Amino acid sequence: MVKRVAIVGAGVTGLASIKCCLEEGLKPTCFERSDDLGGLWRFTEHVEEGRASLYKSVVSNSCKEMSCYPDFPFPDDYPNYLPNSHFLDYLKMYANRFNLLECIKFKTKVCSVRKRPDFTATGQWEVVTLCEGKQESAIFDAVMVCTGFLTDPYLPLDCFPGINTFKGQYFHSREYKHPDIFRDKRVLVIGMGNSGTDIAVEASHLAKKVFLSTTGGAWVISRVFDSGYPWDMVFMTRFQNTFRNSLPTPIVNWLIARRMNGWFNHANYGLIPEDRVQLREPVLNDELPGRIITGKVLIKPSVKEVKENSVVFSNTPKEEPIDIIVFATGYTFAFPFLDETVVKVEDGQASLYKYIFPAHLPKPTLAIIGIIKPLGSLLPTGDIQARWAIQVLKGMIKLPPSSIMMEEVNERKKNKPSWFGLRYCRALQTDYITYVDELLTAINAKPNLFSLLLTDPRLALAIFFGPCTPYQFRLTGPGKWEGARNAIMTQWDRTFKATKTRIVQEPPSLFASLLKLFSFLALLVAIFLIFL
């Protein structure tokens, strides 16, 4: 029976895994190689080996109501989109609230996780760690790996002929911290993901010239969506998700394009995605169109050649002088402490059932948490993954035979189109609500809308038509939170509190005034008829 659980990493998914273990009566021990918790969200001036790195100005792409732990809302006065320092403070509040720190061993590197000789019978693992030069070994009934996928930079220098002759400075975006290095320089940022776009926009405030090179383009959206609401609280609803998934993919793609171009015409800005059949993660940036229209950022195609002090772009013979090149070319991921016979990463993905369990192991006692890219926040996704995984570890949920799991994994890797709903361009990307509901159903934690319509119709309507906030995931099932209903019904209050920092007297609505007038007249007519 599983009792002792080793958890690797004390980032957002590691903290969730510790808490879920404690809720289920397990004994977790979390190993964190750095001296503090927070993972990606802990800013440091220097890049640390084996840990995600961020720049000083990073702000969350998912709003606070959509990216909190399901049973722990952000403070009311926190902004809707959070600077990394606020997010780190929140993680520390979470750890203190649920007494997670006593389960974490800091400055402890996991050197290896190996199957015990009797693994086929016990499912146990030997975990070797290194702390202050001292190596220790311990036996655990299960292991949860929570190291994330933003630790190993992907730097394809072979794809850039002449890069070795470049006399300027070049580096991966992982090493970027502050924009001061760009002052009065000619800067080229290669890669148009969220990091690349952020860096290009920041550089444009100080640099002499900024180029942003993209091979395939991207949809760019603002955090401020319809009527000033947070984009994900408008886009991520069960109603919209059901509607999108019921439509043929070409129609969905047309609707998405129409919506994205509602802010600005992407074609006129050189940004429109070349592949509009498969959806890649949209870029969240509030400033980019303004920097382009004022000439501060120039969008360019892929780089054809790098020379000593310049670059040549595809389809453009002119050389552009460049001083600094930033490669925002993404990341690969690996598990150096695991043998390849346990988890093998190929082409940016691993053979994980439900993105969590290695499909071939005879005992499901190793869970990988957070190796997924949902079109939604990773934090609540990781919390649900941990809850589901722990039910498997405890034997409450039985996994299918390995052959069936491998069949499902291989089908997912093929990434075949379903012809309905959104089609994602990478295997690790998935539909947030669909995936979450799949795991919630398995642990009997998915809200039953039909039952709620009879017993609590206001809540049912808020769940279906309102934003799919994480509180919905703790309404019922293991780890049920008594405050979930209230959190759902007050989610817009917390959203508006962060922006209504000046009280204003709103003018009365003409429609409301007319409605009151007609109601009053109708009442007078009714009284007159009664006493006639």
XYZ file of C-alpha atoms in Angstrom, residues 94-507:
414
model
C -0.586 28.828 0.188
C 2.333 26.874 1.611
C 1.918 28.508 5.028
C -1.871 28.105 5.067
C -1.673 24.343 4.536
C 1.591 23.702 6.452
C 3.482 22.493 3.402
C 6.938 23.832 4.337
C 7.520 21.102 6.893
C 7.368 18.571 4.052
C 10.016 20.301 1.884
C 13.768 19.666 1.977
C 15.471 22.671 0.403
C 18.930 22.709 -1.217
C 18.440 19.033 -1.976
C 19.105 17.769 -5.485
C 17.555 14.517 -6.673
C 20.392 12.559 -8.310
C 18.484 9.446 -9.304
C 15.146 7.694 -9.007
C 15.473 3.954 -9.623
C 13.141 1.004 -9.419
C 13.796 -1.327 -6.494
C 14.785 -4.907 -7.378
C 11.361 -6.070 -6.168
C 9.524 -3.315 -8.115
C 7.150 -5.685 -9.913
C 5.825 -6.775 -6.517
C 6.099 -3.596 -4.425
C 6.231 -0.726 -6.942
C 8.818 0.964 -4.707
C 11.547 3.402 -5.738
C 15.013 4.209 -4.423
C 15.589 7.974 -4.409
C 19.171 9.228 -4.127
C 19.598 12.872 -3.104
C 22.494 15.276 -2.567
C 22.378 17.972 0.128
C 25.412 20.114 1.030
C 27.796 17.512 -0.353
C 26.168 14.632 1.507
C 24.469 11.886 -0.509
C 21.553 9.992 0.955
C 19.282 7.207 -0.219
C 15.689 6.505 0.802
C 12.906 4.127 -0.221
C 9.514 5.497 -1.290
C 6.278 3.797 -2.233
C 5.622 6.319 -4.999
C 7.214 9.298 -6.765
C 5.618 12.453 -8.192
C 7.831 14.413 -10.583
C 6.985 18.152 -10.649
C 9.978 19.712 -12.400
C 8.103 21.355 -15.300
C 9.238 21.789 -18.900
C 10.927 25.202 -18.933
C 14.374 24.199 -17.678
C 16.250 23.070 -20.820
C 16.549 25.811 -23.476
C 16.177 24.820 -27.108
C 18.884 26.649 -29.055
C 19.009 25.395 -32.688
C 22.145 27.281 -33.796
C 22.617 24.876 -36.726
C 19.519 26.412 -38.316
C 21.219 29.817 -38.526
C 24.079 29.734 -41.068
C 26.919 32.065 -40.129
C 26.019 32.410 -36.449
C 29.583 31.402 -35.495
C 30.937 34.442 -37.357
C 28.618 36.893 -35.568
C 30.665 39.448 -33.613
C 27.786 40.778 -31.563
C 26.123 39.190 -28.528
C 23.610 36.360 -28.702
C 21.840 34.317 -26.035
C 18.695 32.318 -25.274
C 15.730 34.184 -23.759
C 16.197 32.080 -20.604
C 19.221 34.280 -19.787
C 17.350 37.575 -20.188
C 16.645 39.506 -16.985
C 16.523 43.302 -17.607
C 16.135 45.508 -20.730
C 19.134 47.758 -19.917
C 21.441 45.653 -22.108
C 19.482 46.817 -25.162
C 20.045 50.534 -24.708
C 20.948 52.165 -28.052
C 21.470 48.736 -29.659
C 20.046 47.124 -32.777
C 18.202 44.079 -31.483
C 16.849 40.986 -33.205
C 14.490 38.679 -31.296
C 13.977 35.296 -32.974
C 10.748 33.527 -32.021
C 7.291 34.908 -31.477
C 6.041 33.185 -28.393
C 5.068 35.047 -25.248
C 8.671 35.502 -24.068
C 9.980 36.645 -27.448
C 7.192 39.181 -27.859
C 7.623 40.496 -24.302
C 11.361 40.944 -24.813
C 10.921 42.678 -28.178
C 8.398 45.115 -26.692
C 10.618 45.827 -23.665
C 13.667 46.329 -25.850
C 11.777 48.770 -28.068
C 11.642 51.315 -25.234
C 15.449 51.538 -25.054
C 16.930 50.082 -28.239
C 17.827 51.943 -31.414
C 15.928 49.407 -33.507
C 14.089 46.142 -32.785
C 13.264 43.319 -35.188
C 10.963 40.443 -34.247
C 11.489 37.438 -36.505
C 8.726 34.853 -36.868
C 8.506 31.858 -39.167
C 4.799 31.149 -38.891
C 3.225 34.239 -37.318
C 0.785 34.125 -34.407
C -2.505 35.445 -33.122
C -1.932 38.256 -30.631
C -4.545 39.079 -28.029
C -4.726 41.512 -25.159
C -5.305 40.595 -21.556
C -8.078 43.214 -21.652
C -10.949 41.578 -23.563
C -14.616 42.412 -24.197
C -15.832 45.386 -22.128
C -12.504 45.396 -20.297
C -12.950 41.921 -18.765
C -9.960 39.548 -18.392
C -9.598 37.597 -21.642
C -9.709 34.112 -20.102
C -12.807 34.832 -18.000
C -14.620 35.606 -21.264
C -13.084 32.887 -23.452
C -12.951 29.976 -20.971
C -16.572 29.074 -20.245
C -18.272 25.690 -20.418
C -20.914 27.147 -22.726
C -18.375 28.479 -25.213
C -16.318 25.296 -24.999
C -19.387 23.148 -25.743
C -20.361 25.472 -28.597
C -16.865 25.411 -30.146
C -16.545 21.640 -29.896
C -19.894 21.121 -31.627
C -18.838 23.072 -34.714
C -16.696 21.828 -37.616
C -13.050 22.851 -37.232
C -12.999 25.169 -40.304
C -15.929 27.156 -38.884
C -14.254 27.367 -35.465
C -11.033 28.570 -37.089
C -12.977 31.221 -39.026
C -14.677 32.409 -35.825
C -11.350 32.508 -33.977
C -9.736 34.512 -36.804
C -12.648 36.935 -36.869
C -12.412 37.399 -33.112
C -8.641 37.866 -33.128
C -8.814 40.391 -35.957
C -11.438 42.337 -34.030
C -8.627 44.062 -32.097
C -6.468 44.730 -35.173
C -6.046 43.163 -38.602
C -3.144 40.746 -38.189
C -2.427 40.635 -41.933
C -1.779 44.387 -42.013
C 0.779 43.964 -39.230
C 2.563 40.961 -40.754
C 1.454 38.696 -37.918
C -1.308 36.475 -39.299
C -0.483 32.771 -38.723
C 0.489 30.848 -41.837
C -1.142 27.707 -40.424
C -4.699 28.612 -39.492
C -5.873 24.996 -39.357
C -3.985 24.025 -36.217
C -4.157 26.360 -33.243
C -0.932 27.280 -31.518
C -0.961 29.096 -28.199
C -1.938 32.744 -28.789
C 0.498 35.448 -27.766
C -0.687 37.600 -24.851
C 0.669 41.112 -25.208
C -1.062 44.423 -24.588
C 1.539 46.635 -26.287
C 2.749 44.918 -29.470
C 0.334 46.515 -31.994
C 1.145 49.953 -30.576
C 4.894 49.337 -30.875
C 4.479 48.120 -34.470
C 2.282 51.015 -35.590
C 4.788 53.531 -34.176
C 7.715 51.789 -35.882
C 9.359 50.700 -32.637
C 9.114 46.982 -33.506
C 9.512 45.652 -37.061
C 8.083 42.208 -37.858
C 10.350 40.132 -40.103
C 10.302 36.619 -41.644
C 12.781 33.878 -40.707
C 16.544 34.515 -40.736
C 18.294 33.312 -43.880
C 21.857 34.073 -42.865
C 23.834 35.639 -40.038
C 26.919 37.706 -40.877
C 29.581 39.365 -38.730
C 27.524 42.441 -37.857
C 24.217 41.896 -39.638
C 21.556 39.416 -40.688
C 19.714 38.655 -43.914
C 16.044 37.731 -43.699
C 14.273 35.321 -46.030
C 12.909 36.908 -49.227
C 14.670 40.205 -48.452
C 18.166 40.765 -49.919
C 18.902 43.783 -47.719
C 21.265 43.257 -44.778
C 20.130 44.652 -41.438
C 22.836 45.710 -38.941
C 22.391 43.849 -35.626
C 24.203 44.147 -32.279
C 22.270 41.615 -30.148
C 20.348 38.455 -31.062
C 17.918 36.926 -28.562
C 16.834 33.355 -29.315
C 13.300 32.959 -27.930
C 13.156 29.491 -29.469
C 11.473 27.617 -26.660
C 12.430 24.687 -24.487
C 12.855 20.961 -24.446
C 12.355 18.913 -21.305
C 14.112 15.939 -19.753
C 14.279 13.958 -16.538
C 18.019 13.424 -15.939
C 17.396 11.562 -12.682
C 15.204 8.949 -14.409
C 16.458 6.133 -16.594
C 15.190 6.195 -20.190
C 13.582 2.807 -19.603
C 11.248 4.581 -17.148
C 10.429 7.754 -19.090
C 11.855 8.486 -22.519
C 11.381 11.922 -24.079
C 11.186 11.900 -27.879
C 10.222 14.774 -30.172
C 9.173 16.911 -27.214
C 6.809 14.383 -25.666
C 6.766 11.262 -23.515
C 4.573 8.161 -23.483
C 2.382 9.232 -20.579
C -1.175 8.007 -20.067
C -3.424 11.028 -19.476
C -0.167 13.053 -19.624
C 0.712 11.623 -16.194
C 1.622 7.918 -15.904
C 4.263 6.032 -17.946
C 2.075 3.587 -19.839
C 4.473 0.616 -19.757
C 5.266 0.337 -16.027
C 3.858 -2.785 -14.318
C 3.080 -0.720 -11.213
C 1.627 2.801 -11.588
C 3.679 4.395 -8.794
C 5.435 7.125 -10.787
C 3.433 10.214 -11.784
C 4.650 13.140 -13.910
C 2.708 16.268 -12.988
C 2.583 19.401 -15.150
C 4.029 18.161 -18.458
C 1.102 19.513 -20.435
C 0.217 22.776 -22.202
C -3.507 23.385 -21.756
C -5.157 26.439 -23.260
C -5.661 27.586 -19.695
C -3.714 27.919 -16.459
C -1.273 25.171 -15.513
C -1.756 25.719 -11.779
C -5.327 24.359 -11.399
C -4.569 21.748 -14.082
C -1.643 20.488 -12.005
C -3.837 20.416 -8.887
C -6.376 18.190 -10.642
C -3.639 15.978 -12.072
C -2.272 15.494 -8.567
C -5.704 14.639 -7.117
C -6.358 12.080 -9.849
C -2.843 10.604 -9.640
C -3.090 10.140 -5.875
C -6.361 8.236 -6.270
C -4.490 5.937 -8.661
C -1.560 5.591 -6.227
C -3.968 4.648 -3.445
C -5.649 2.032 -5.615
C -8.996 3.844 -5.688
C -8.756 4.119 -9.486
C -7.532 1.215 -11.592
C -5.679 2.024 -14.794
C -6.366 0.033 -17.977
C -3.876 -2.626 -19.146
C -0.606 -1.282 -20.582
C -1.582 -2.216 -24.132
C -4.730 -0.085 -23.989
C -2.874 2.829 -22.390
C -0.130 2.677 -25.050
C -2.757 2.636 -27.771
C -4.300 5.836 -26.399
C -0.870 7.471 -26.020
C 0.117 6.610 -29.593
C -3.161 7.969 -30.954
C -2.588 11.218 -29.112
C 0.959 11.464 -30.492
C -0.391 11.212 -34.042
C -2.439 14.339 -33.299
C -5.077 13.387 -35.856
C -7.785 15.967 -36.548
C -11.207 15.284 -35.049
C -12.842 17.672 -37.567
C -14.752 19.308 -34.727
C -13.662 22.003 -32.289
C -10.144 23.383 -32.051
C -7.231 21.442 -33.479
C -3.957 21.972 -31.632
C -0.582 22.007 -33.377
C 1.395 20.136 -30.705
C 0.747 16.890 -28.875
C 1.295 18.417 -25.415
C -1.386 21.025 -26.106
C -4.923 20.097 -25.163
C -8.389 21.480 -24.586
C -8.332 22.753 -20.999
C -11.955 22.186 -19.969
C -12.298 18.848 -21.783
C -9.128 17.480 -20.193
C -9.950 18.746 -16.716
C -13.476 17.308 -16.888
C -12.063 13.934 -17.920
C -9.973 13.729 -14.742
C -12.740 15.179 -12.557
C -15.198 12.576 -13.843
C -12.805 9.779 -12.886
C -12.705 10.956 -9.249
C -16.427 11.892 -9.093
C -15.605 15.579 -8.755
C -17.156 17.011 -11.914
C -20.124 19.297 -11.129
C -23.440 17.696 -12.110
C -25.178 20.543 -13.931
C -28.499 18.742 -14.342
C -28.724 18.009 -10.633
C -27.670 21.567 -9.765
C -30.361 23.003 -12.052
C -32.935 21.428 -9.750
C -31.254 22.141 -6.423
C -29.217 25.301 -7.032
C -30.087 26.867 -10.416
C -28.105 30.075 -9.798
C -24.947 28.063 -9.232
C -25.648 25.831 -12.245
C -26.018 28.851 -14.546
C -22.861 30.459 -13.149
C -20.914 27.245 -13.772
C -22.149 26.759 -17.343
C -22.304 30.309 -18.680
C -19.729 31.957 -16.428
C -15.944 31.572 -16.473
C -14.684 28.061 -15.739
C -12.856 29.099 -12.592
C -10.917 26.485 -10.573
C -13.380 26.651 -7.657
C -15.717 24.451 -9.729
C -13.194 21.634 -9.396
C -13.567 21.489 -5.601
C -17.363 21.605 -5.339
C -17.489 17.876 -4.767
C -15.371 14.713 -4.697
C -12.058 14.116 -2.879
C -10.744 17.347 -1.403
C -14.153 19.051 -1.542
C -13.970 22.673 -0.375
C -16.922 24.126 1.523
C -16.148 27.628 0.288
C -16.278 26.686 -3.411
C -19.859 27.834 -4.035
C -19.329 31.217 -2.435
C -16.063 31.691 -4.350
C -17.894 31.053 -7.640
C -20.750 33.413 -6.842
C -18.354 36.221 -5.822
C -15.673 35.773 -8.509
C -16.720 38.889 -10.449
C -16.714 40.956 -7.232
C -13.029 40.132 -6.715
C -12.312 40.863 -10.376
C -13.889 44.321 -10.269
C -12.450 45.187 -6.860
C -8.972 45.124 -8.374
C -9.915 47.724 -11.001
C -12.517 49.906 -9.239
C -9.972 51.786 -7.178
C -11.899 55.025 -7.723
C -15.580 55.098 -6.880
C -17.608 56.639 -9.700
C -21.277 57.523 -9.918
C -22.550 55.734 -12.995
C -25.260 57.568 -14.981
